[in-house]
Coordinates of C-alpha atoms in Angstrom, one line a residue:
M1 CA 0.0 0.0 0.0
S2 CA 1.5 3.4 -1.0
E3 CA 1.7 6.4 1.3
E4 CA -0.8 8.2 -0.9
T5 CA -3.4 5.4 -0.2
W6 CA -2.8 5.8 3.5
D7 CA -3.2 9.6 3.4
G8 CA -0.7 10.0 6.2
E9 CA -2.2 7.3 8.4
D10 CA 0.1 4.9 10.2
E11 CA -0.3 1.1 9.9
Y12 CA -2.4 0.9 13.1
A13 CA -4.8 3.6 11.9
V14 CA -5.2 1.9 8.5
A15 CA -5.7 -1.5 10.1
E16 CA -8.3 -0.1 12.5
R17 CA -10.2 1.7 9.8
I18 CA -10.3 -1.5 7.6
D19 CA -11.4 -3.6 10.6
G20 CA -14.2 -1.1 11.4
A21 CA -15.4 -1.2 7.8
H22 CA -15.5 -5.0 7.8
A23 CA -17.2 -5.1 11.2
D24 CA -20.1 -2.8 10.5
N25 CA -21.6 -2.8 7.0
P26 CA -24.9 -3.7 5.3
R27 CA -23.5 -6.8 3.5
L28 CA -22.5 -8.4 6.8
S29 CA -25.7 -7.3 8.6
A30 CA -27.8 -8.8 5.9
W31 CA -25.9 -12.1 5.8
L32 CA -26.0 -12.5 9.6
T33 CA -29.7 -11.7 9.7
E34 CA -30.4 -14.2 7.0
Q35 CA -28.5 -17.0 8.6
Q36 CA -29.9 -16.3 12.1
G37 CA -33.4 -16.4 10.5
R38 CA -32.7 -19.8 8.8
F39 CA -31.1 -21.4 11.9
E40 CA -34.2 -22.7 13.6
D41 CA -35.4 -24.6 10.5
W42 CA -31.9 -25.8 9.8
S43 CA -31.5 -27.0 13.3
R44 CA -34.8 -28.8 13.3
H45 CA -34.0 -30.4 9.9
H46 CA -30.6 -31.6 11.1
G47 CA -31.5 -33.2 14.5
G48 CA -31.9 -30.2 16.8
G49 CA -30.0 -29.7 20.0
W50 CA -27.3 -27.5 18.4
D51 CA -25.7 -25.8 21.4
F52 CA -22.8 -23.8 19.9
G53 CA -20.3 -25.8 22.0
E54 CA -17.0 -27.0 20.7
R55 CA -18.1 -30.6 20.4
S56 CA -21.0 -29.6 18.2
L57 CA -18.5 -28.9 15.5
D58 CA -18.1 -32.7 15.1
R59 CA -21.8 -32.8 14.2
V60 CA -21.3 -30.1 11.6
E61 CA -18.4 -32.1 10.2
A62 CA -20.5 -35.2 10.0
L63 CA -23.4 -33.3 8.4
I64 CA -21.3 -31.8 5.7
R65 CA -19.5 -35.1 4.9
E66 CA -23.0 -36.8 4.8
H67 CA -24.6 -34.3 2.4
V68 CA -21.8 -32.9 0.3
T69 CA -19.8 -35.2 -1.9
S70 CA -16.9 -33.1 -3.1
V71 CA -15.3 -29.7 -3.3
D72 CA -17.1 -29.0 -6.5
D73 CA -20.4 -30.1 -4.9
L74 CA -19.7 -27.7 -2.0
F75 CA -19.1 -24.8 -4.3
A76 CA -22.3 -25.7 -6.3
R77 CA -24.3 -25.7 -3.1
E78 CA -22.5 -22.8 -1.4
A79 CA -25.6 -20.5 -1.5
T80 CA -27.9 -23.1 0.0
P81 CA -29.2 -22.9 3.6
L82 CA -27.3 -26.2 4.3
V83 CA -23.9 -24.7 3.6
Q84 CA -24.6 -21.0 4.6
V85 CA -26.1 -21.9 7.9
A86 CA -23.3 -24.4 8.6
C87 CA -20.8 -21.7 7.9
W88 CA -22.6 -19.3 10.2
Y89 CA -22.8 -22.0 12.9
V90 CA -19.1 -22.7 12.7
G91 CA -18.3 -19.0 13.0
E92 CA -20.7 -18.6 15.9
V93 CA -18.9 -21.5 17.7
H94 CA -15.7 -19.6 17.2
N95 CA -17.3 -16.4 18.4
R96 CA -18.8 -17.9 21.5
T97 CA -15.9 -20.1 22.6
R98 CA -12.9 -18.0 21.4
G99 CA -14.2 -14.4 21.5
T100 CA -13.9 -13.8 17.8
Q101 CA -16.3 -11.5 15.8
W102 CA -17.8 -11.6 12.4
R103 CA -16.4 -9.5 9.5
M104 CA -17.1 -9.2 5.8
D105 CA -15.6 -6.9 3.2
P106 CA -18.2 -4.2 2.4
E107 CA -16.7 -3.9 -1.1
P108 CA -15.3 -7.2 -2.2
A109 CA -12.8 -7.4 -5.0
D110 CA -13.9 -9.3 -8.1
S111 CA -10.4 -10.6 -8.4
H112 CA -10.4 -12.1 -4.9
P113 CA -13.5 -14.3 -4.3
W114 CA -12.7 -14.9 -0.7
S115 CA -13.1 -11.2 0.0
A116 CA -16.9 -11.7 -0.7
R117 CA -17.2 -14.3 2.0
P118 CA -17.8 -13.7 5.8
Y119 CA -15.1 -14.6 8.3
V120 CA -14.4 -14.4 12.0
I121 CA -11.4 -12.7 13.6
V122 CA -10.2 -11.7 17.0
P123 CA -11.4 -8.2 18.0
F124 CA -9.1 -5.3 16.9
A125 CA -8.6 -4.3 20.6
R126 CA -6.5 -7.6 21.0
L127 CA -4.3 -6.8 18.0
H128 CA -1.2 -6.6 20.2
E129 CA -1.6 -10.2 21.4
Y130 CA -0.7 -11.5 17.9
E131 CA 2.6 -11.1 16.3
D132 CA 3.7 -12.2 12.9
P133 CA 6.8 -14.3 13.5
E134 CA 8.3 -13.0 10.2
G135 CA 7.6 -9.4 11.1
I136 CA 5.8 -8.8 7.8
D137 CA 2.2 -8.4 8.6
Y138 CA 1.1 -5.6 11.0
D139 CA -2.2 -7.3 11.7
A140 CA -1.4 -11.0 12.6
R141 CA -4.6 -11.8 14.3
P142 CA -5.9 -15.3 13.2
Q143 CA -8.9 -15.1 11.0
H144 CA -11.2 -18.0 10.1
H145 CA -13.2 -18.5 6.9
P146 CA -15.8 -21.2 7.8
L147 CA -16.3 -22.1 4.1
S148 CA -12.6 -22.9 3.9
S149 CA -12.9 -25.3 6.8
L150 CA -15.7 -27.1 5.1
L151 CA -13.6 -27.3 1.9
A152 CA -10.8 -28.9 3.9
L153 CA -13.2 -31.6 5.0
L154 CA -13.8 -32.6 1.4
R155 CA -10.3 -32.6 0.0
T156 CA -9.0 -35.7 -1.6
D157 CA -7.2 -36.9 1.6
P158 CA -9.4 -35.6 4.5
P159 CA -8.0 -35.9 8.0
A160 CA -8.7 -39.2 9.7
G161 CA -11.7 -39.2 12.0
Q162 CA -13.6 -36.2 13.2
G163 CA -12.3 -33.2 15.1
S164 CA -10.9 -31.2 12.2
L165 CA -13.3 -28.3 12.7
R166 CA -12.6 -28.4 16.5
S167 CA -8.9 -28.4 16.0
E168 CA -9.1 -25.0 14.2
L169 CA -10.1 -23.4 17.5
D170 CA -6.6 -24.0 18.7
A171 CA -5.4 -21.1 16.4
Y172 CA -6.6 -18.7 19.1
G173 CA -4.7 -20.4 21.9
P174 CA -6.0 -21.6 25.2
G175 CA -9.0 -19.6 26.3
G176 CA -9.0 -17.6 23.1
R177 CA -5.5 -16.2 23.3
S178 CA -2.7 -16.8 20.9
A179 CA 0.6 -18.1 22.1
T180 CA 2.9 -15.3 21.0

């Protein structure tokens, strides 16, 4: 990013401004409202008793493996309630157990499809807890794209057994903190 783009702002101010824009925007609000509205039917359709606990991620994992056959199938069904609510649920488990928050780019880049998808990240106020070991990135907070996690479940050589989605919670460290 050039100095002209920053308009004299330091890295902290730029990162804070971007985080704020990703935290509070109509795209994110609409997506969250839609998934929350779908959750009750989704839950009932998929066995009920979804408690947003860490172990419930094993159920999400089993659900996706049962209903989605491949990476291509997941992308074909990405906009369906099955996949969207599953993504929302995975993110909500992160939020409730690790203190992350939802974010979505208000103006995603056509050249970067992941910028159009929601993700969870540690709050900006905790930026100082996460350091890039290589010293390159100013903002080294772990972020999590739930759809990416579902894709990992469907790759050619998926991890043995369940627990893949739960193991991703470890990126935030014990009790939601990174080991820096």
